[in-house]
Structure formats: C-alpha cells, structure tokens
C-alpha cells in the first residue's frame, strides 16, 4: 500500500481486493461511476463484477457515468449482461450493439443534465458511487485522475463509495482539478466562474469518510484510443472553418484571439481543432469537455494559453510524452466537474465558440448527431447541446458524404433530430461553409445545398427543394412522402444515389 | 403634451406627430420594436409607416421585436408589404399568411438569443429602435409600458430611437420594471438574480438623449385578445398535471410550494395554469415570459405570492379591473427584459417548472411547437426552448386530438422538431400523463401511447410501434416509409384515421 496515495490513516482498514469490493454490488442497484471518455474510469472492480455474472450470479445494475468509459466498464458489463440500464453516453461496440439489439435500456442525455438528475432524485436512490482516484488526502478527500465527470455529485449522493486508487495515473495530476458543485434549487447561487483559467473550488472531492466502503489499489492504464490521422478532407474542413473565423474577426464580430473554443469529440473534431495550429490566431483559450491530442499540439505551438475541460484523453502514444513534460502543461490546464464544464450558465457567459460534429445535416440546418438511419444509436448527444444552444457562435462540421459516397450527409430531412434549426448557426463541410444566421428556411436550403453538399448530390437536393417549393405552404417546404426516402433507399440498396 | 409623461425638458423639442416620425424610416432599414405579445408595442407610427407604402413609396424593413406584437405592427406592415424580414416570433393571421406564402422571410428564434444577436452584430447594424413608453424621466430614461421584451437592448444598440408615449397605459406602471442587461463576452458577469422577487436593475431604460429622434404621443390601447374560455378538455389536462405535481411533492422531489412556474402562451397554457386555483398548493411563484389572465386569478386566489415576466397580457375585459386594483398587484409583479426572463442561467438556477404547449408529440417524446404538417408556420418556438432545456421539470401539454379528432396529436414521428427527446420530461394530455424520465425510447413509446393517446388512435399507434420493433435496430424503432404517412394522409384526405 502506497501511503503517499492513501494519506488518510483511518481509511487504511478499507483497503481490499477488487474481487472483495465487487461483492458489495447487489442486483438492481443504481451505480454512478467516474469516467469521461476512456479516461479516469474505474477498471479493476467492474471486471470482477462482470465475473460474478459470468459465474452464473443474477446481477443487473443501472450504470450512470460522466460520459463514455473504457472497455473494463462498458464492454465487460455489457457482454456479461450486468448492465441493464445505461445513462448518459457510450461509445464501445459492445455496449452500442446491446443497445441496438434492445438488450440495454439506454437514455441518451445532455451531459449537463446528469448531475442535476442525480440531485433531484430522478434516477432513484444512488446505491454506489465507484470512482478512480490518484490519491486520498489526509482528510479523506478524493483526488480524481484523468477525468472528473460526475464523480463529485455521485460521491455526495451515493449511499456507499468505492475508490480505485490507480497507481498508473501519475500522482502529479493532483492540483489540476477544481471541484465546485452548485446547490440544488431553490438555494442555488450564481456560479462565480468568469474566465477560463479561474479556480473556484478545491483540488479534491470532499467525501464523508463513513461512506467509503472499499478502497482498491490498481495499476490498469486508461484504455484510450488513437484518433485517426488527419486526412485531406479534415484538413479542408479546418481550412474552411479558419477562413470563416478570420472573416468574423475582420467584421468585428469576434475579438482577435477569438472566444473560448469548445470542440466536440472524435477524429473530425480533433482534426478541425488541430487545424488551428496552422493558423495565425494566438492567445486562444479552450473551454471544452474533452482535451484531446490537438489541445496539446496547440499548447506546444503556443496558440493556446489556457484550456479547461472535464477530461484529458490522449492517444496512447501521446500519453508518455504528456506526463514527461507535465510541468509545462500543468499550469495551462484545469479539469472541472462536467456540471461546470458543460453548464449553460458558464458557456453563455464566456461566449464559447462551439464546434461539434454532425452525422448528417438537412437542408434546413437541422442536425442529427446520434442515430444512423433514424433507428441505430451511434454514441449519444453528449455535451453538444449544452454548448451549441448557449454558444456565441455554434458550428457543426461534417464530411459532405459518408461510406465512400454511398451516403450524402446533407439530406432533405435528417432521420433523427438532435439540434434544431434554432440552434445551428454555421455548417462546415470540406466543400465550404453555410452561414445560416438571419436566414429563413428557404435561404438556408440554398446556402447549404450550394456551399456544403457534395457535387454528386447537389442536383438531387436542388430537385427535392424545387419541387417542395411548389407546395402550398412555403415557410419550410417539404414533400413528406419523400423527406426520408433517401434513407429508405440506402437501407434497401446500400446507396442513396 | 403631458409633462408628467415627458419629464425631460430637453426632449420636448423632439415631440412630433406619428406621420412625421414615420418619415424617419428608410428603405432596407433594420428596426427593433418594443412589444411582447400584443402588449407594449408601438402603434401610432407603424400605422403611418404602412400608409407610406400604401401610397406607393418603395419601403421595406427588417422587423425585430421581443415576441409577437399587435395588428398595428404585424398586420399593417405585413399587408402593406413594408415587412420584408421578421424575427423572432409572430402570431397575427396576416403576418403568418405572408410567411407561409413565401412573402416574408421569417426566422423563428429562441427568444433569449435575440438580444445577444443584436449585441453580437448578427442582424447587422440596427438603424432604429421604436418603443412604447408610459413616460420619459427627467434624465431621459425610458419607462416601458406593459412589456419590456428587447427594448433595452434595442435602445442601447440602435442609431436612432423613436418613443411612443402612450397615455392609454396607466402612469402607475412606472416602478414595475426592473432593467438589467448583461454585457457581452468576454466581459460578462454572473446575473445576480437568485429569487423571483429580487430587483437587480433600474425602473427605466437608460438612453442617450442624443439618439432620440422623435417622441410621439398616442392613446391607442394594447390590442389584446381574449383567451378561450376554459373547457372540459383543458380542465382535465390541468387536473392531470396537478395530480402529477402533487405526487412529485409526496415523493420529496419538489418542495410543498413547488418551484417557480413558467407557463407557455395561448389558451391551453392559460387554462392549465389557471387550474392551480382549484388545487391546494400555496405560496407559489411564477417566473415566466407572459403574465396572462390566470396569473391574476392565482394572485386573487392567494395562490401566487410573486410573479415575474416580461409582459402583461390580459383579456380586454380583464384590463380595467387590473388597473383599478393595481395597488394590490403591483407589489406582486416585476417585469424584466426578456434577456433575463428567458435566460438559461436564471431558469436553471431558479429551477423552473416549465409548462408549454405542443402542437404534436411523437411516440418517442419529440415535440413540434411550430409547424402544421411540417411546412406551415404557426407562431414560432418562442421561449419554450429557453425554459424547457433548463427546467427542473419540463412538461408539455396538448390535447390528444385536434380538428375534432381528424388529427391525432400523438404521431409516429413529429413532422417538425422543436424540442427533442433530450428535453422533454413529461407529456400531459386530457387522457393522462407520461413521465418519460429515465425511460429508453421503447419505454417512452409505451408510456405515451398507453397514457396520452386518444382511444381512437391507440391501436394504430401500437400497430406502428410493434411493426417498427421488428426492424434490425431496436434503439429507436421506426419505419421510415411510414413515419410521416399520417401527416401525408391528412394532407390528402383531411383525416389521419
Ligand atoms: C458524430 C460523431 C459520431 C462523429 O464521429 P467521428 O469519429 O468524428 O466521425 P466519423 O467520420 O469517423 O464517423 C463515425 C461513423 O459514422 C459514420 N457516418 C458518418 N456520417 C454518416 C452518415 N451521414 N450516415 C451514416 N453513417 C455516417 C461513419 O461512416 C463512421 O462509421 P464507422 O464507425 O462504421 O466507420 C461523433 O462526433 C459524436 O458521437 N458526436 C455526438 C456527441 C458530441 O457531439 N459530443 C461532443 C460534445 S462536446
Ligand atoms: C402550440 C400553440 C400553437 C398552441 O396554442 P393554443 O392557443 O394553446 O392551442 P390551440 O389548441 O388553440 O391550437 C392552435 C391551433 O393549432 C391547431 N392544432 C393543434 N394541434 C394540432 C395538430 N396536432 N395538428 C394540426 N393542427 C393542430 C388547432 O386546431 C388550432 O388551429 P386553429 O387556429 O385553426 O383553430 C402555442 O402554444 C404556441 O405557439 N407555442 C409555441 C411557442 C411557445 O411555446 N411559447 C411559450 C414560450 S414561454
């Protein structure tokens, strides 16, 4: 037992093996786990919990996390059948498949809603909070690792707390966190945060020592994934975006160093943000959920002076370098609870530039971020709604086609709606930019078709729009019979053309 | 000239007739007008402006308001062709028809976004702000009348200001307003509002006297409309809602006096809110946009201790009584700029219970508030999104059928999406209540079909859902070929059955 990691003497008696700790779980329990992207989630105990089910025990739980987590949770618990219900976001193949087969009940939620729902009692009583930590302080305060997510709220509201002290996570992470949790109405006060680099809380999560039921030492690393290398298409999207932002500065609508940048998750988002390395913007700030590889690149390139998120997720090959030079990054980064990183109050106050990725966009500017062909869940809406609606400038990027051109990502009507026309200001594809601000639906359709659609699909989109305009009601012209026919055709033939 | 109404000597020289003031408008100007619902909007000058166009002058403008306004603006300017572009909300037949005929370019916006867009320059330069007032103070401060809407932001940002002092609006309104406007990022501070009755600003809108181009005296009354009498269906909806709220209190998820109530606009919303008069709730608070008849009823019934909004719109027969007993109401009401009444920061902090009306709802809980059969604009989304997404509890009410049963308001897929599954917690119809919190899409469908749909359409909905479930992807089962077929059928045959 490493006493620099477990500094509270009183709690030494709570140390046990993962297998022992896994016995604390009972059938039908509601469990809150740390983790946001495959970073900072508990690993040792969930694997042991899955084994109990594999050995024939009847055990099913509701799992609530910050956002997606790694395979030790979302794969193991899905495959073993332990996971019955899942909130609010997931990305592993196993969990996704079980959801789409109807075997896991999943509610896809705005990430800022989750901690509120816990406090308001909407998930029922929380039986167990299980969180990864780099250390426990003298007073029993829990120091999170590479993400915070909802850990603080889970710890406050759960009946029992299990802590995994992960020695593969560097002890130096202590100090990077800033824990502040607002009270519930009617006693909620303004969140005092007015700048990206401001600290408003503590570096650990306060925890009632009585609630700690188990402490497990482990050294399993975060199972992060490499982001796809930046390809030509992403590079073009980034160039289009940068050109657009420069024009906004020129028109006096944005300051020279822009406003705090929020960037979505995934390969496209990483590439687009990374594209700023090649721009002449300086003194940028990042106020986002997830700090991906591109944030390090931007810090290295002296473009970003400060970044705030709720999770650090780097490609596996980037991690060692990050920890080696941690001193350089430490005073340019803060991790916050997702209730703060994603809070509408803060996003609107700071005036973030929200840049998220769409699966598909329709001619009127509605965005689908979650469902393939209307029914199949991909990941979830994540924090995209928290930021988009409250942004100074809300931007969605997508490649104009998918699956080698068999799919147009610009369609007459999206097959699922996550962000409506009211929330989407700008669409960027590798083809160009559609600035939708101030445009009526017909004008939006023209801008999106002409600037963003792939040449192979432009004529077909124009044809739909022109025929729709002949209808009686011309505000948002649609041919309801055909609005979803592109998706139908793809499902039948494997091609939208 | 009434010097108690125009108390600033320096500005006396700016008094002119409506006809003279109307000459200040030029072709292609961007105009911001006061008004939110048919309350507190300018009346005399717009009518004269319309006459200029009727007399053959080439004059077209972009009109931005708080929300809907009365016929002197939205009817006269639409019919005369002066209105070319319109933001963010409207409700007159004439304006609506011109939008649906494609003659007015309309962008339907979240009401809290409008003042930000003005400040950020997204509408371009604002040429004229025209606002109704009950008085101008000694220092040139403008005292609004029955609504505030965006007046403060328009006045701050416009090049010229025209004031209509309306002597039909009682001078006693002075003191009811609380003007506070946040700065733009990156210098925005927390909004200090932490309770419904708190004052954080001034009772008048500060205005640079140099900008005042005209002052016009008028006595044309607000052209308010009577809300429909409360019928059996609305009464049942209200009863269902009250039963649900009581259960939330019993379960300890809401305090005994609930949390601040936000109520949508229209007859249904008025009836539902009014239904609380017959409940045993007490010490309620209202934090809403529009204070309709039902708020007076609730104050009279000693149910509501304080109400905050951005507009007071009473049925014509209620107005005289309201002014007679104004003393009784005055210390139970505050009017705020819509940037504050609708601000996500405040709505989430106070934890409002948002109750808005849907046109239609689908089996997965998506809500259409704006478009009839996908293309025809009704009014707009208004503030429903501002409140719904940030609510402690978000509720949508709708009658289960429309047009005497030819339409089911519960459909397989809504024909337009304004509020997505992520934002809608509870659906209430006269049939019952579907509590969607924590349910996956399939469970939502069951709850909505069984509890909320009309008996005439239940079997048909079950049939759609059951067949959809046979598809390969079971997260959000849909038959894309049929998803919008109910609407198609209505358009073809006048009936969904
Ligand atoms: C939208 C999202 C899935 C894109 O992820 P990405 O890694 O950048 O994008 P990719 O281009 O690799 O696309 C992912 C998959 O969707 C598929 N896809 C993309 N567009 C598609 C379309 N229009 N139709 C069907 N499939 C499509 C891709 O082919 C790829 O499929 P694969 O996994 O079988 O290879 C991802 O950003 C996401 O989940 N967003 C929602 C949550 C969010 O915005 N979070 C940020 C909040 S701060
Ligand atoms: C939805 C809304 C139109 C309902 O208004 P209302 O006066 O309470 O409701 P009504 O039942 O009278 O319905 C209005 C019309 O829509 C029609 N309608 C209602 N449901 C319908 C449906 N499912 N399909 C087609 N038409 C429908 C009604 O028949 C009626 O038509 P009519 O004008 O030809 O008589 C109104 O609340 C609104 O505009 N909401 C959006 C903005 C908002 O929520 N603002 C509040 C923010 S704080």
PDB file of C-alpha atoms in Angstrom, chain A residues 134-350:
ATOM      1  CA  UNK A 134      -4.836   9.209  -7.875  1.00  0.00           C
ATOM      2  CA  UNK A 135      -4.882   9.708  -4.122  1.00  0.00           C
ATOM      3  CA  UNK A 136      -6.959  10.127  -0.973  1.00  0.00           C
ATOM      4  CA  UNK A 137      -5.925  13.089   1.143  1.00  0.00           C
ATOM      5  CA  UNK A 138      -5.294  13.201   4.904  1.00  0.00           C
ATOM      6  CA  UNK A 139      -8.935  14.190   5.450  1.00  0.00           C
ATOM      7  CA  UNK A 140     -10.409  11.607   3.132  1.00  0.00           C
ATOM      8  CA  UNK A 141     -10.719  13.979   0.167  1.00  0.00           C
ATOM      9  CA  UNK A 142     -10.681  12.118  -3.122  1.00  0.00           C
ATOM     10  CA  UNK A 143      -8.277  13.338  -5.808  1.00  0.00           C
ATOM     11  CA  UNK A 144      -9.606  12.303  -9.232  1.00  0.00           C
ATOM     12  CA  UNK A 145      -7.366  11.131 -12.059  1.00  0.00           C
ATOM     13  CA  UNK A 146      -7.654  11.996 -15.763  1.00  0.00           C
ATOM     14  CA  UNK A 147     -11.308  12.979 -15.672  1.00  0.00           C
ATOM     15  CA  UNK A 148     -13.864  14.295 -13.227  1.00  0.00           C
ATOM     16  CA  UNK A 149     -17.207  13.859 -14.943  1.00  0.00           C
ATOM     17  CA  UNK A 150     -19.892  13.444 -12.294  1.00  0.00           C
ATOM     18  CA  UNK A 151     -17.704  11.979  -9.563  1.00  0.00           C
ATOM     19  CA  UNK A 152     -18.292  14.797  -7.096  1.00  0.00           C
ATOM     20  CA  UNK A 153     -22.068  14.562  -7.432  1.00  0.00           C
ATOM     21  CA  UNK A 154     -22.073  10.779  -7.289  1.00  0.00           C
ATOM     22  CA  UNK A 155     -19.935  10.783  -4.138  1.00  0.00           C
ATOM     23  CA  UNK A 156     -22.174  13.344  -2.484  1.00  0.00           C
ATOM     24  CA  UNK A 157     -25.371  11.472  -3.279  1.00  0.00           C
ATOM     25  CA  UNK A 158     -24.493   7.775  -3.102  1.00  0.00           C
ATOM     26  CA  UNK A 159     -25.015   5.617  -0.047  1.00  0.00           C
ATOM     27  CA  UNK A 160     -21.649   3.905  -0.418  1.00  0.00           C
ATOM     28  CA  UNK A 161     -18.426   4.917  -2.115  1.00  0.00           C
ATOM     29  CA  UNK A 162     -15.809   2.622  -3.647  1.00  0.00           C
ATOM     30  CA  UNK A 163     -12.477   4.175  -4.603  1.00  0.00           C
ATOM     31  CA  UNK A 164      -9.967   2.685  -7.027  1.00  0.00           C
ATOM     32  CA  UNK A 165      -6.570   4.249  -6.396  1.00  0.00           C
ATOM     33  CA  UNK A 166      -4.829   3.853  -9.723  1.00  0.00           C
ATOM     34  CA  UNK A 167      -1.047   3.996  -9.449  1.00  0.00           C
ATOM     35  CA  UNK A 168      -0.648   4.037 -13.231  1.00  0.00           C
ATOM     36  CA  UNK A 169      -2.064   7.548 -13.109  1.00  0.00           C
ATOM     37  CA  UNK A 170       0.711   9.972 -12.105  1.00  0.00           C
ATOM     38  CA  UNK A 171       0.460  11.470  -8.636  1.00  0.00           C
ATOM     39  CA  UNK A 172       1.355  14.799 -10.248  1.00  0.00           C
ATOM     40  CA  UNK A 173      -2.212  15.105 -11.501  1.00  0.00           C
ATOM     41  CA  UNK A 174      -3.078  16.314  -8.006  1.00  0.00           C
ATOM     42  CA  UNK A 175      -3.684  20.041  -8.250  1.00  0.00           C
ATOM     43  CA  UNK A 176      -5.098  20.080 -11.764  1.00  0.00           C
ATOM     44  CA  UNK A 177      -8.690  19.640 -10.617  1.00  0.00           C
ATOM     45  CA  UNK A 178     -11.087  22.355  -9.496  1.00  0.00           C
ATOM     46  CA  UNK A 179     -14.120  20.949  -7.723  1.00  0.00           C
ATOM     47  CA  UNK A 180     -17.164  23.191  -7.356  1.00  0.00           C
ATOM     48  CA  UNK A 181     -20.702  21.838  -7.269  1.00  0.00           C
ATOM     49  CA  UNK A 182     -23.726  24.164  -7.273  1.00  0.00           C
ATOM     50  CA  UNK A 183     -26.535  23.531  -4.806  1.00  0.00           C
ATOM     51  CA  UNK A 184     -29.973  22.468  -5.939  1.00  0.00           C
ATOM     52  CA  UNK A 185     -32.813  24.997  -6.340  1.00  0.00           C
ATOM     53  CA  UNK A 186     -34.288  26.911  -4.587  1.00  0.00           C
ATOM     54  CA  UNK A 187     -30.942  27.712  -2.948  1.00  0.00           C
ATOM     55  CA  UNK A 188     -28.687  27.815  -5.968  1.00  0.00           C
ATOM     56  CA  UNK A 189     -26.251  30.714  -6.207  1.00  0.00           C
ATOM     57  CA  UNK A 190     -24.531  32.114  -9.307  1.00  0.00           C
ATOM     58  CA  UNK A 191     -21.512  30.050 -10.389  1.00  0.00           C
ATOM     59  CA  UNK A 192     -18.659  32.523  -9.814  1.00  0.00           C
ATOM     60  CA  UNK A 193     -16.634  31.465 -12.869  1.00  0.00           C
ATOM     61  CA  UNK A 194     -15.936  34.367 -15.233  1.00  0.00           C
ATOM     62  CA  UNK A 195     -12.774  33.260 -17.024  1.00  0.00           C
ATOM     63  CA  UNK A 196     -11.365  30.039 -18.418  1.00  0.00           C
ATOM     64  CA  UNK A 197      -8.377  29.829 -16.091  1.00  0.00           C
ATOM     65  CA  UNK A 198     -10.151  30.821 -12.876  1.00  0.00           C
ATOM     66  CA  UNK A 199     -10.221  28.473  -9.901  1.00  0.00           C
ATOM     67  CA  UNK A 200     -13.401  28.432  -7.842  1.00  0.00           C
ATOM     68  CA  UNK A 201     -13.175  25.190  -5.854  1.00  0.00           C
ATOM     69  CA  UNK A 202     -10.985  22.586  -4.226  1.00  0.00           C
ATOM     70  CA  UNK A 203      -8.392  20.230  -5.726  1.00  0.00           C
ATOM     71  CA  UNK A 204     -10.139  17.171  -4.242  1.00  0.00           C
ATOM     72  CA  UNK A 205     -13.697  15.912  -3.859  1.00  0.00           C
ATOM     73  CA  UNK A 206     -14.848  16.185  -0.254  1.00  0.00           C
ATOM     74  CA  UNK A 207     -16.205  12.850   0.962  1.00  0.00           C
ATOM     75  CA  UNK A 208     -17.837  11.651   4.148  1.00  0.00           C
ATOM     76  CA  UNK A 209     -15.362   9.001   5.328  1.00  0.00           C
ATOM     77  CA  UNK A 210     -18.178   6.895   6.757  1.00  0.00           C
ATOM     78  CA  UNK A 211     -19.485   6.305   3.261  1.00  0.00           C
ATOM     79  CA  UNK A 212     -16.273   4.788   1.941  1.00  0.00           C
ATOM     80  CA  UNK A 213     -16.969   1.068   1.705  1.00  0.00           C
ATOM     81  CA  UNK A 214     -13.858  -0.066  -0.138  1.00  0.00           C
ATOM     82  CA  UNK A 215     -10.521   1.152  -1.409  1.00  0.00           C
ATOM     83  CA  UNK A 216      -8.867  -0.890  -4.126  1.00  0.00           C
ATOM     84  CA  UNK A 217      -5.360  -0.375  -5.446  1.00  0.00           C
ATOM     85  CA  UNK A 218      -4.849  -0.982  -9.153  1.00  0.00           C
ATOM     86  CA  UNK A 219      -2.469  -0.073 -11.936  1.00  0.00           C
ATOM     87  CA  UNK A 220      -4.519  -0.717 -15.065  1.00  0.00           C
ATOM     88  CA  UNK A 221      -3.977   2.137 -17.536  1.00  0.00           C
ATOM     89  CA  UNK A 222      -6.694   4.220 -19.187  1.00  0.00           C
ATOM     90  CA  UNK A 223      -7.593   2.373 -22.347  1.00  0.00           C
ATOM     91  CA  UNK A 224      -7.510   5.423 -24.595  1.00  0.00           C
ATOM     92  CA  UNK A 225      -7.826   5.123 -28.343  1.00  0.00           C
ATOM     93  CA  UNK A 226      -5.729   6.740 -31.048  1.00  0.00           C
ATOM     94  CA  UNK A 227      -7.586   9.350 -33.072  1.00  0.00           C
ATOM     95  CA  UNK A 228      -7.489   8.850 -36.821  1.00  0.00           C
ATOM     96  CA  UNK A 229      -4.629  10.635 -38.588  1.00  0.00           C
ATOM     97  CA  UNK A 230      -5.604  13.982 -40.098  1.00  0.00           C
ATOM     98  CA  UNK A 231      -6.619  13.394 -43.710  1.00  0.00           C
ATOM     99  CA  UNK A 232      -7.182  15.753 -46.622  1.00  0.00           C
ATOM    100  CA  UNK A 233     -10.883  16.028 -46.011  1.00  0.00           C
ATOM    101  CA  UNK A 234     -10.467  17.064 -42.397  1.00  0.00           C
ATOM    102  CA  UNK A 235      -7.752  19.465 -43.415  1.00  0.00           C
ATOM    103  CA  UNK A 236     -10.135  21.132 -45.861  1.00  0.00           C
ATOM    104  CA  UNK A 237     -12.815  21.397 -43.226  1.00  0.00           C
ATOM    105  CA  UNK A 238     -10.329  23.004 -40.862  1.00  0.00           C
ATOM    106  CA  UNK A 239      -9.246  25.447 -43.556  1.00  0.00           C
ATOM    107  CA  UNK A 240     -12.844  26.385 -44.299  1.00  0.00           C
ATOM    108  CA  UNK A 241     -13.522  26.912 -40.634  1.00  0.00           C
ATOM    109  CA  UNK A 242     -10.440  29.064 -40.097  1.00  0.00           C
ATOM    110  CA  UNK A 243     -11.269  31.220 -43.093  1.00  0.00           C
ATOM    111  CA  UNK A 244     -14.730  31.737 -41.688  1.00  0.00           C
ATOM    112  CA  UNK A 245     -13.437  32.666 -38.220  1.00  0.00           C
ATOM    113  CA  UNK A 246     -10.953  35.123 -39.701  1.00  0.00           C
ATOM    114  CA  UNK A 247     -13.743  36.828 -41.584  1.00  0.00           C
ATOM    115  CA  UNK A 248     -15.726  37.137 -38.351  1.00  0.00           C
ATOM    116  CA  UNK A 249     -12.737  38.856 -36.746  1.00  0.00           C
ATOM    117  CA  UNK A 250     -12.372  41.156 -39.738  1.00  0.00           C
ATOM    118  CA  UNK A 251     -16.043  42.125 -39.478  1.00  0.00           C
ATOM    119  CA  UNK A 252     -15.540  42.979 -35.817  1.00  0.00           C
ATOM    120  CA  UNK A 253     -17.838  40.238 -34.605  1.00  0.00           C
ATOM    121  CA  UNK A 254     -15.095  38.319 -32.786  1.00  0.00           C
ATOM    122  CA  UNK A 255     -12.028  39.520 -30.871  1.00  0.00           C
ATOM    123  CA  UNK A 256      -8.615  38.814 -32.449  1.00  0.00           C
ATOM    124  CA  UNK A 257      -7.949  35.908 -30.112  1.00  0.00           C
ATOM    125  CA  UNK A 258     -11.490  34.650 -30.691  1.00  0.00           C
ATOM    126  CA  UNK A 259     -13.508  33.472 -27.690  1.00  0.00           C
ATOM    127  CA  UNK A 260     -13.116  30.258 -25.684  1.00  0.00           C
ATOM    128  CA  UNK A 261     -13.195  27.285 -28.036  1.00  0.00           C
ATOM    129  CA  UNK A 262     -15.298  24.233 -27.371  1.00  0.00           C
ATOM    130  CA  UNK A 263     -14.587  21.261 -29.552  1.00  0.00           C
ATOM    131  CA  UNK A 264     -16.528  18.027 -29.934  1.00  0.00           C
ATOM    132  CA  UNK A 265     -15.158  14.527 -29.690  1.00  0.00           C
ATOM    133  CA  UNK A 266     -13.889  12.139 -32.321  1.00  0.00           C
ATOM    134  CA  UNK A 267     -11.459  12.233 -35.182  1.00  0.00           C
ATOM    135  CA  UNK A 268     -13.081  15.035 -37.126  1.00  0.00           C
ATOM    136  CA  UNK A 269     -13.287  17.352 -34.130  1.00  0.00           C
ATOM    137  CA  UNK A 270      -9.686  16.627 -33.208  1.00  0.00           C
ATOM    138  CA  UNK A 271      -8.526  17.390 -36.745  1.00  0.00           C
ATOM    139  CA  UNK A 272     -10.531  20.580 -37.010  1.00  0.00           C
ATOM    140  CA  UNK A 273      -9.263  21.948 -33.713  1.00  0.00           C
ATOM    141  CA  UNK A 274      -5.736  20.852 -34.581  1.00  0.00           C
ATOM    142  CA  UNK A 275      -6.016  22.821 -37.817  1.00  0.00           C
ATOM    143  CA  UNK A 276      -5.715  25.990 -35.761  1.00  0.00           C
ATOM    144  CA  UNK A 277      -2.019  25.146 -35.273  1.00  0.00           C
ATOM    145  CA  UNK A 278      -1.503  26.280 -38.862  1.00  0.00           C
ATOM    146  CA  UNK A 279      -3.483  29.499 -38.408  1.00  0.00           C
ATOM    147  CA  UNK A 280      -2.160  32.828 -37.225  1.00  0.00           C
ATOM    148  CA  UNK A 281      -4.520  33.009 -34.266  1.00  0.00           C
ATOM    149  CA  UNK A 282      -2.802  33.440 -30.905  1.00  0.00           C
ATOM    150  CA  UNK A 283      -3.619  33.549 -27.209  1.00  0.00           C
ATOM    151  CA  UNK A 284      -6.517  31.209 -27.715  1.00  0.00           C
ATOM    152  CA  UNK A 285      -8.416  29.616 -24.879  1.00  0.00           C
ATOM    153  CA  UNK A 286     -10.198  26.278 -24.811  1.00  0.00           C
ATOM    154  CA  UNK A 287     -13.319  25.759 -22.706  1.00  0.00           C
ATOM    155  CA  UNK A 288     -14.478  22.307 -23.550  1.00  0.00           C
ATOM    156  CA  UNK A 289     -15.362  18.872 -22.249  1.00  0.00           C
ATOM    157  CA  UNK A 290     -12.574  16.732 -23.516  1.00  0.00           C
ATOM    158  CA  UNK A 291      -8.997  17.784 -24.064  1.00  0.00           C
ATOM    159  CA  UNK A 292      -7.773  15.626 -26.952  1.00  0.00           C
ATOM    160  CA  UNK A 293      -4.343  15.436 -28.683  1.00  0.00           C
ATOM    161  CA  UNK A 294      -4.978  18.627 -30.593  1.00  0.00           C
ATOM    162  CA  UNK A 295      -5.064  20.687 -27.388  1.00  0.00           C
ATOM    163  CA  UNK A 296      -1.504  19.573 -26.580  1.00  0.00           C
ATOM    164  CA  UNK A 297      -0.480  20.458 -30.121  1.00  0.00           C
ATOM    165  CA  UNK A 298      -2.000  23.896 -29.739  1.00  0.00           C
ATOM    166  CA  UNK A 299      -0.243  24.439 -26.419  1.00  0.00           C
ATOM    167  CA  UNK A 300       3.046  23.254 -27.965  1.00  0.00           C
ATOM    168  CA  UNK A 301       2.532  25.606 -30.888  1.00  0.00           C
ATOM    169  CA  UNK A 302       1.979  28.472 -28.480  1.00  0.00           C
ATOM    170  CA  UNK A 303      -1.511  29.012 -29.788  1.00  0.00           C
ATOM    171  CA  UNK A 304      -3.465  28.128 -26.681  1.00  0.00           C
ATOM    172  CA  UNK A 305      -2.725  29.909 -23.425  1.00  0.00           C
ATOM    173  CA  UNK A 306      -5.215  28.024 -21.272  1.00  0.00           C
ATOM    174  CA  UNK A 307      -7.540  25.062 -21.522  1.00  0.00           C
ATOM    175  CA  UNK A 308     -10.357  23.865 -19.307  1.00  0.00           C
ATOM    176  CA  UNK A 309     -12.213  20.563 -19.603  1.00  0.00           C
ATOM    177  CA  UNK A 310     -13.552  17.684 -17.580  1.00  0.00           C
ATOM    178  CA  UNK A 311     -11.293  15.017 -19.088  1.00  0.00           C
ATOM    179  CA  UNK A 312      -7.903  14.553 -20.706  1.00  0.00           C
ATOM    180  CA  UNK A 313      -7.918  11.822 -23.344  1.00  0.00           C
ATOM    181  CA  UNK A 314      -4.784  11.397 -25.357  1.00  0.00           C
ATOM    182  CA  UNK A 315      -3.884   8.797 -27.924  1.00  0.00           C
ATOM    183  CA  UNK A 316      -1.832   6.040 -26.263  1.00  0.00           C
ATOM    184  CA  UNK A 317       1.397   7.171 -27.979  1.00  0.00           C
ATOM    185  CA  UNK A 318       0.925  10.726 -26.667  1.00  0.00           C
ATOM    186  CA  UNK A 319       0.493   9.817 -23.002  1.00  0.00           C
ATOM    187  CA  UNK A 320       4.156   9.169 -22.006  1.00  0.00           C
ATOM    188  CA  UNK A 321       5.306  12.472 -23.529  1.00  0.00           C
ATOM    189  CA  UNK A 322       2.494  14.303 -21.793  1.00  0.00           C
ATOM    190  CA  UNK A 323       3.475  13.014 -18.383  1.00  0.00           C
ATOM    191  CA  UNK A 324       7.182  13.635 -19.002  1.00  0.00           C
ATOM    192  CA  UNK A 325       6.555  17.271 -19.779  1.00  0.00           C
ATOM    193  CA  UNK A 326       3.673  17.560 -17.367  1.00  0.00           C
ATOM    194  CA  UNK A 327       5.095  20.683 -15.718  1.00  0.00           C
ATOM    195  CA  UNK A 328       4.768  22.549 -18.964  1.00  0.00           C
ATOM    196  CA  UNK A 329       1.103  21.649 -19.328  1.00  0.00           C
ATOM    197  CA  UNK A 330       0.018  21.714 -15.702  1.00  0.00           C
ATOM    198  CA  UNK A 331      -0.357  25.456 -15.434  1.00  0.00           C
ATOM    199  CA  UNK A 332      -2.247  25.637 -18.711  1.00  0.00           C
ATOM    200  CA  UNK A 333      -4.979  23.171 -17.793  1.00  0.00           C
ATOM    201  CA  UNK A 334      -7.846  22.786 -15.366  1.00  0.00           C
ATOM    202  CA  UNK A 335     -10.249  19.893 -15.047  1.00  0.00           C
ATOM    203  CA  UNK A 336     -13.730  20.706 -13.723  1.00  0.00           C
ATOM    204  CA  UNK A 337     -16.839  18.676 -12.896  1.00  0.00           C
ATOM    205  CA  UNK A 338     -18.970  18.289 -16.010  1.00  0.00           C
ATOM    206  CA  UNK A 339     -21.711  20.225 -14.262  1.00  0.00           C
ATOM    207  CA  UNK A 340     -19.370  23.218 -14.632  1.00  0.00           C
ATOM    208  CA  UNK A 341     -17.571  22.408 -17.901  1.00  0.00           C
ATOM    209  CA  UNK A 342     -20.939  21.939 -19.605  1.00  0.00           C
ATOM    210  CA  UNK A 343     -23.072  24.399 -17.700  1.00  0.00           C
ATOM    211  CA  UNK A 344     -25.265  26.633 -19.886  1.00  0.00           C
ATOM    212  CA  UNK A 345     -24.684  29.461 -17.415  1.00  0.00           C
ATOM    213  CA  UNK A 346     -20.921  29.342 -17.938  1.00  0.00           C
ATOM    214  CA  UNK A 347     -20.995  28.548 -21.669  1.00  0.00           C
ATOM    215  CA  UNK A 348     -23.229  31.526 -22.364  1.00  0.00           C
ATOM    216  CA  UNK A 349     -21.348  33.837 -20.044  1.00  0.00           C
ATOM    217  CA  UNK A 350     -17.952  33.046 -21.556  1.00  0.00           C
TER     218      UNK A 350
END
